[in-house]
mmCIF file of N, CA and C in Angstrom:
data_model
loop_
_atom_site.group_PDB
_atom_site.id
_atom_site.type_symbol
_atom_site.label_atom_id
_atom_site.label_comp_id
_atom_site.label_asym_id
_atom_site.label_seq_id
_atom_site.Cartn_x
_atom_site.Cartn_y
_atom_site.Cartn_z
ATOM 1 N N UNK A 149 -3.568 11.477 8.232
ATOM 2 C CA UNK A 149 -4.991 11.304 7.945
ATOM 3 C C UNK A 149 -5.610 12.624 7.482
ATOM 4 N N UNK A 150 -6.474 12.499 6.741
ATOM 5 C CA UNK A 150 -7.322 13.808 6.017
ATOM 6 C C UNK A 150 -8.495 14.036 6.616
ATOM 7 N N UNK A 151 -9.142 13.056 7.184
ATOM 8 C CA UNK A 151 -10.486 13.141 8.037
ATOM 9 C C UNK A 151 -10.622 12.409 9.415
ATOM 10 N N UNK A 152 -11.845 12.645 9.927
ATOM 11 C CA UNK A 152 -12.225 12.057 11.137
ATOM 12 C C UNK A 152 -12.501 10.499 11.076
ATOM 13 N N UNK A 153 -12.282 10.210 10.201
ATOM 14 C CA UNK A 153 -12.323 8.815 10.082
ATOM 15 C C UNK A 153 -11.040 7.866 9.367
ATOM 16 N N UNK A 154 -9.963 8.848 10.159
ATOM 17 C CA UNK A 154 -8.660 7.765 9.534
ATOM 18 C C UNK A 154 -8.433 7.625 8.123
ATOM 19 N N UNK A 155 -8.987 8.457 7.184
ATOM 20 C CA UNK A 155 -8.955 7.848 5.557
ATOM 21 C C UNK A 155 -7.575 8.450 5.472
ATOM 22 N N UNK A 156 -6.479 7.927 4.417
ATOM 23 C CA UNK A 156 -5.477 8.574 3.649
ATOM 24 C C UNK A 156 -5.769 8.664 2.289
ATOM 25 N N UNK A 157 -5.284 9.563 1.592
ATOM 26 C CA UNK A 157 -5.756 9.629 -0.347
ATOM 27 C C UNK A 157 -4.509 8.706 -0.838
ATOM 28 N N UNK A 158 -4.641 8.410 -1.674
ATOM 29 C CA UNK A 158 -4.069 7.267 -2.624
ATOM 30 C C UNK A 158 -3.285 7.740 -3.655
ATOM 31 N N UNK A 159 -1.903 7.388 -3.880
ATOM 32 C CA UNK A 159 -0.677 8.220 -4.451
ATOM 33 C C UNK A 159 -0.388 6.689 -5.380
ATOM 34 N N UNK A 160 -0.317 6.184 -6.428
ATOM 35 C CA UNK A 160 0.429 5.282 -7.044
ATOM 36 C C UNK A 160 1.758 5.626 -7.183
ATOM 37 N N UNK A 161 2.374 4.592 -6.661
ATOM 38 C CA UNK A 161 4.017 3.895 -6.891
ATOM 39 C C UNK A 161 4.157 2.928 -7.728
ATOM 40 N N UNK A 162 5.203 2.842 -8.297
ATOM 41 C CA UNK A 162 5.307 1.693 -8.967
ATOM 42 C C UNK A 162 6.996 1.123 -8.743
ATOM 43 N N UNK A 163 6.492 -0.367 -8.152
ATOM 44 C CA UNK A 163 7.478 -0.899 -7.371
ATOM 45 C C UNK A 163 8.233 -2.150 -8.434
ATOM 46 N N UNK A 164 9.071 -2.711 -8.451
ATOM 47 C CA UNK A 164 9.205 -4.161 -9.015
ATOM 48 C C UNK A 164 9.623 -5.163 -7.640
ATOM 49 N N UNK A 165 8.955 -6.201 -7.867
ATOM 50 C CA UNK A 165 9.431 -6.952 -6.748
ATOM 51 C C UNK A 165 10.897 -8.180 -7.275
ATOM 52 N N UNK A 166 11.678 -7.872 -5.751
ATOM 53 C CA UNK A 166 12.990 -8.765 -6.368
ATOM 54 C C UNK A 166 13.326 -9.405 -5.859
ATOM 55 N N UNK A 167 12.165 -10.123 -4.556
ATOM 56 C CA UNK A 167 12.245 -11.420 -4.160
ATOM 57 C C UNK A 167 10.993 -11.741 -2.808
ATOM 58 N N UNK A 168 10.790 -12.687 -2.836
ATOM 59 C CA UNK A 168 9.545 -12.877 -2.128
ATOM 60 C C UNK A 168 10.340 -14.039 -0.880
ATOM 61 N N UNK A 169 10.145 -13.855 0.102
ATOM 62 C CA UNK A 169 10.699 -15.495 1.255
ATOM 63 C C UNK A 169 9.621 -15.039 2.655
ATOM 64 N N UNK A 170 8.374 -16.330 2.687
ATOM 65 C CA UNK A 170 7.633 -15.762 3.650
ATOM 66 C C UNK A 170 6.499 -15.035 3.778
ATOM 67 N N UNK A 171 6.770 -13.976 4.626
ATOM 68 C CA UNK A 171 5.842 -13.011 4.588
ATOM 69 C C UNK A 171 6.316 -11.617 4.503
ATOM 70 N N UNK A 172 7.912 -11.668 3.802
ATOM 71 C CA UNK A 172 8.386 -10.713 3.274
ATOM 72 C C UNK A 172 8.490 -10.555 1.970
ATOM 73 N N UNK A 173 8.483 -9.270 1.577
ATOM 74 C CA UNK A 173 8.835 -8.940 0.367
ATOM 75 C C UNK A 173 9.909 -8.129 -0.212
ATOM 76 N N UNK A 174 10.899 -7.913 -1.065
ATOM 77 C CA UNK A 174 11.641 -7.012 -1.263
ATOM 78 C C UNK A 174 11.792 -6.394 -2.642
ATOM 79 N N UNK A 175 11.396 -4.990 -2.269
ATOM 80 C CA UNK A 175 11.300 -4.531 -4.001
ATOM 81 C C UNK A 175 12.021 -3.334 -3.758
ATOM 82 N N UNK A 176 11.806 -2.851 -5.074
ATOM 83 C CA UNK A 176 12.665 -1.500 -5.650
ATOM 84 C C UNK A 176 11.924 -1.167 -6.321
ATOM 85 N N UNK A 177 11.951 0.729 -5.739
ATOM 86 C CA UNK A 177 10.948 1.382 -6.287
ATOM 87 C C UNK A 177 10.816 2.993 -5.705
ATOM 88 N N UNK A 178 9.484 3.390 -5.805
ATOM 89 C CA UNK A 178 9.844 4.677 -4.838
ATOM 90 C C UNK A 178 8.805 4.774 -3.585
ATOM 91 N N UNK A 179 9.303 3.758 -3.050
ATOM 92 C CA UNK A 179 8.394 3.513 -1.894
ATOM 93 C C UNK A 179 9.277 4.145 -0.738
ATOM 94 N N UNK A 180 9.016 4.451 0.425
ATOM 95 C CA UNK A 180 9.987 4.940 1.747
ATOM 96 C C UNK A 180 9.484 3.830 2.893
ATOM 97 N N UNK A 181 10.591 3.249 3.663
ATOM 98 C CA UNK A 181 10.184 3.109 5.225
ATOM 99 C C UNK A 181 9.199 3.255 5.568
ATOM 100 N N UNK A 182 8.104 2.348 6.248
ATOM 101 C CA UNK A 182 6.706 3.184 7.282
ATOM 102 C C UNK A 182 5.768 3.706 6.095
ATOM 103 N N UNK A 183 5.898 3.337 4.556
ATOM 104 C CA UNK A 183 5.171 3.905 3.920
ATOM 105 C C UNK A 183 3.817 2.888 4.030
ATOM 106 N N UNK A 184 2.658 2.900 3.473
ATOM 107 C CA UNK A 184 1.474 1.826 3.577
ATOM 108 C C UNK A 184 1.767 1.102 2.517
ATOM 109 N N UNK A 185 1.316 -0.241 1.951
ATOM 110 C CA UNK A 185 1.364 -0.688 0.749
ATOM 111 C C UNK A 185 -0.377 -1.402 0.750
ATOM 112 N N UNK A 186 -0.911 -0.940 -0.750
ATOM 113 C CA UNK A 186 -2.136 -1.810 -0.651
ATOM 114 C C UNK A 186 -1.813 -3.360 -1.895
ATOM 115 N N UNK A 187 -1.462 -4.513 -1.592
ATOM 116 C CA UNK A 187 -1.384 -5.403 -1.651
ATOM 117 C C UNK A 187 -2.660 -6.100 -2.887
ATOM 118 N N UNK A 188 -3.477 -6.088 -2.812
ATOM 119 C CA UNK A 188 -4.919 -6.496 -3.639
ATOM 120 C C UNK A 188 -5.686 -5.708 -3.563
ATOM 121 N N UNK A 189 -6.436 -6.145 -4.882
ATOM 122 C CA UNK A 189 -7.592 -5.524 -4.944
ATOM 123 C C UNK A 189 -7.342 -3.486 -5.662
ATOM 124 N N UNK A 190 -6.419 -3.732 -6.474
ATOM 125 C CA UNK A 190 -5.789 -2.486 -6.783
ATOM 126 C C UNK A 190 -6.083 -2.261 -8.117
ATOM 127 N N UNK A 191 -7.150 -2.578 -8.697
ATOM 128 C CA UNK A 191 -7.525 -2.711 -10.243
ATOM 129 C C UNK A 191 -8.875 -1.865 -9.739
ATOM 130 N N UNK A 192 -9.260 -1.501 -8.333
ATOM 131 C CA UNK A 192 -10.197 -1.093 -8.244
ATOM 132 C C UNK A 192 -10.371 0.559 -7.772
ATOM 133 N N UNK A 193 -9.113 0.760 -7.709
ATOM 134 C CA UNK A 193 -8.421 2.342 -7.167
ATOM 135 C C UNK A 193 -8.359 3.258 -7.921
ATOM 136 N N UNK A 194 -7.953 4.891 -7.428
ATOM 137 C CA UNK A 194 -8.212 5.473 -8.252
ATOM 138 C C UNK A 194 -6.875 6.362 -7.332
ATOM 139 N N UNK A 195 -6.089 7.174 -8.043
ATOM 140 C CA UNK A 195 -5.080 7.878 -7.437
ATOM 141 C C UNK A 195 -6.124 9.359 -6.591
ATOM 142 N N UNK A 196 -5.656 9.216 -5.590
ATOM 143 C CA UNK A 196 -6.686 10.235 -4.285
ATOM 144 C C UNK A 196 -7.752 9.970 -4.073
ATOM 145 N N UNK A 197 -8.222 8.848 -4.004
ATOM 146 C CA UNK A 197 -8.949 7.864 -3.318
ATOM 147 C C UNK A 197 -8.730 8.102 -2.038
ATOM 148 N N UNK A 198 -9.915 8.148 -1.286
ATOM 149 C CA UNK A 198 -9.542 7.874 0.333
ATOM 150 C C UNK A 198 -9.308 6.504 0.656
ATOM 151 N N UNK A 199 -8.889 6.044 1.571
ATOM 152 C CA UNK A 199 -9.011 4.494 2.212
ATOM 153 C C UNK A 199 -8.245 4.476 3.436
ATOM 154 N N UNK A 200 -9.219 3.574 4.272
ATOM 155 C CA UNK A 200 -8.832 3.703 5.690
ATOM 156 C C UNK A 200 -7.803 2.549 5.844
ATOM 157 N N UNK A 201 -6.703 2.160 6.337
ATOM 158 C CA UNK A 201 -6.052 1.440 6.721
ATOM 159 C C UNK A 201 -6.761 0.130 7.293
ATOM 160 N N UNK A 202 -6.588 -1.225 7.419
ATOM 161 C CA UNK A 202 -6.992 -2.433 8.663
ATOM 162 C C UNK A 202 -6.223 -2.947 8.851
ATOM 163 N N UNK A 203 -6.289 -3.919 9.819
ATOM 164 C CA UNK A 203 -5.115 -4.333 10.410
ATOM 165 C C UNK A 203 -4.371 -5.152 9.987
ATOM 166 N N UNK A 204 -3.273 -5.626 10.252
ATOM 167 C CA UNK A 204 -2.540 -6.545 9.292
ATOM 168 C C UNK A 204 -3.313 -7.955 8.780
ATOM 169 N N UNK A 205 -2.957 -8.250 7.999
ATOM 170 C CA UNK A 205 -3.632 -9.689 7.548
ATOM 171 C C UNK A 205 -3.059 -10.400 6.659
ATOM 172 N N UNK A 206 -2.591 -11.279 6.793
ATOM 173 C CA UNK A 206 -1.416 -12.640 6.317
ATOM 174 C C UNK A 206 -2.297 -12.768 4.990
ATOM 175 N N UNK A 207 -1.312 -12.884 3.650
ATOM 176 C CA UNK A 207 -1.720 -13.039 2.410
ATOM 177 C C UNK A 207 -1.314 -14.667 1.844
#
């Protein structure tokens, strides 16, 4: 975290996805383990952007 309020800055990856079953996903890319992924709403970002994490939520 960068501040007192939990924000992280915003790094673009670029992933391909190579199969979906569920509520998993599996891609290839340069993502790591334990890394965050933001899922939607990503047309609205900006690379080092802050944004605070929430809690999981079924897509």
């Amino acid at each position: 975290p960068v501040n007192r309020i939990d924000a992280f800055p915003l790094e673009r990856r670029d992933v391909e996805v190579l199969h979906t079953e569920s509520d998993r996903v599996l891609v290839r890319g340069t993502i790591q383990e334990g890394d965050r992924v933001i899922v939607g709403g990503t047309h609205r970002l900006v690379p080092g952007q802050l944004v605070r994490p929430i809690a999981n939520q079924k897509f």
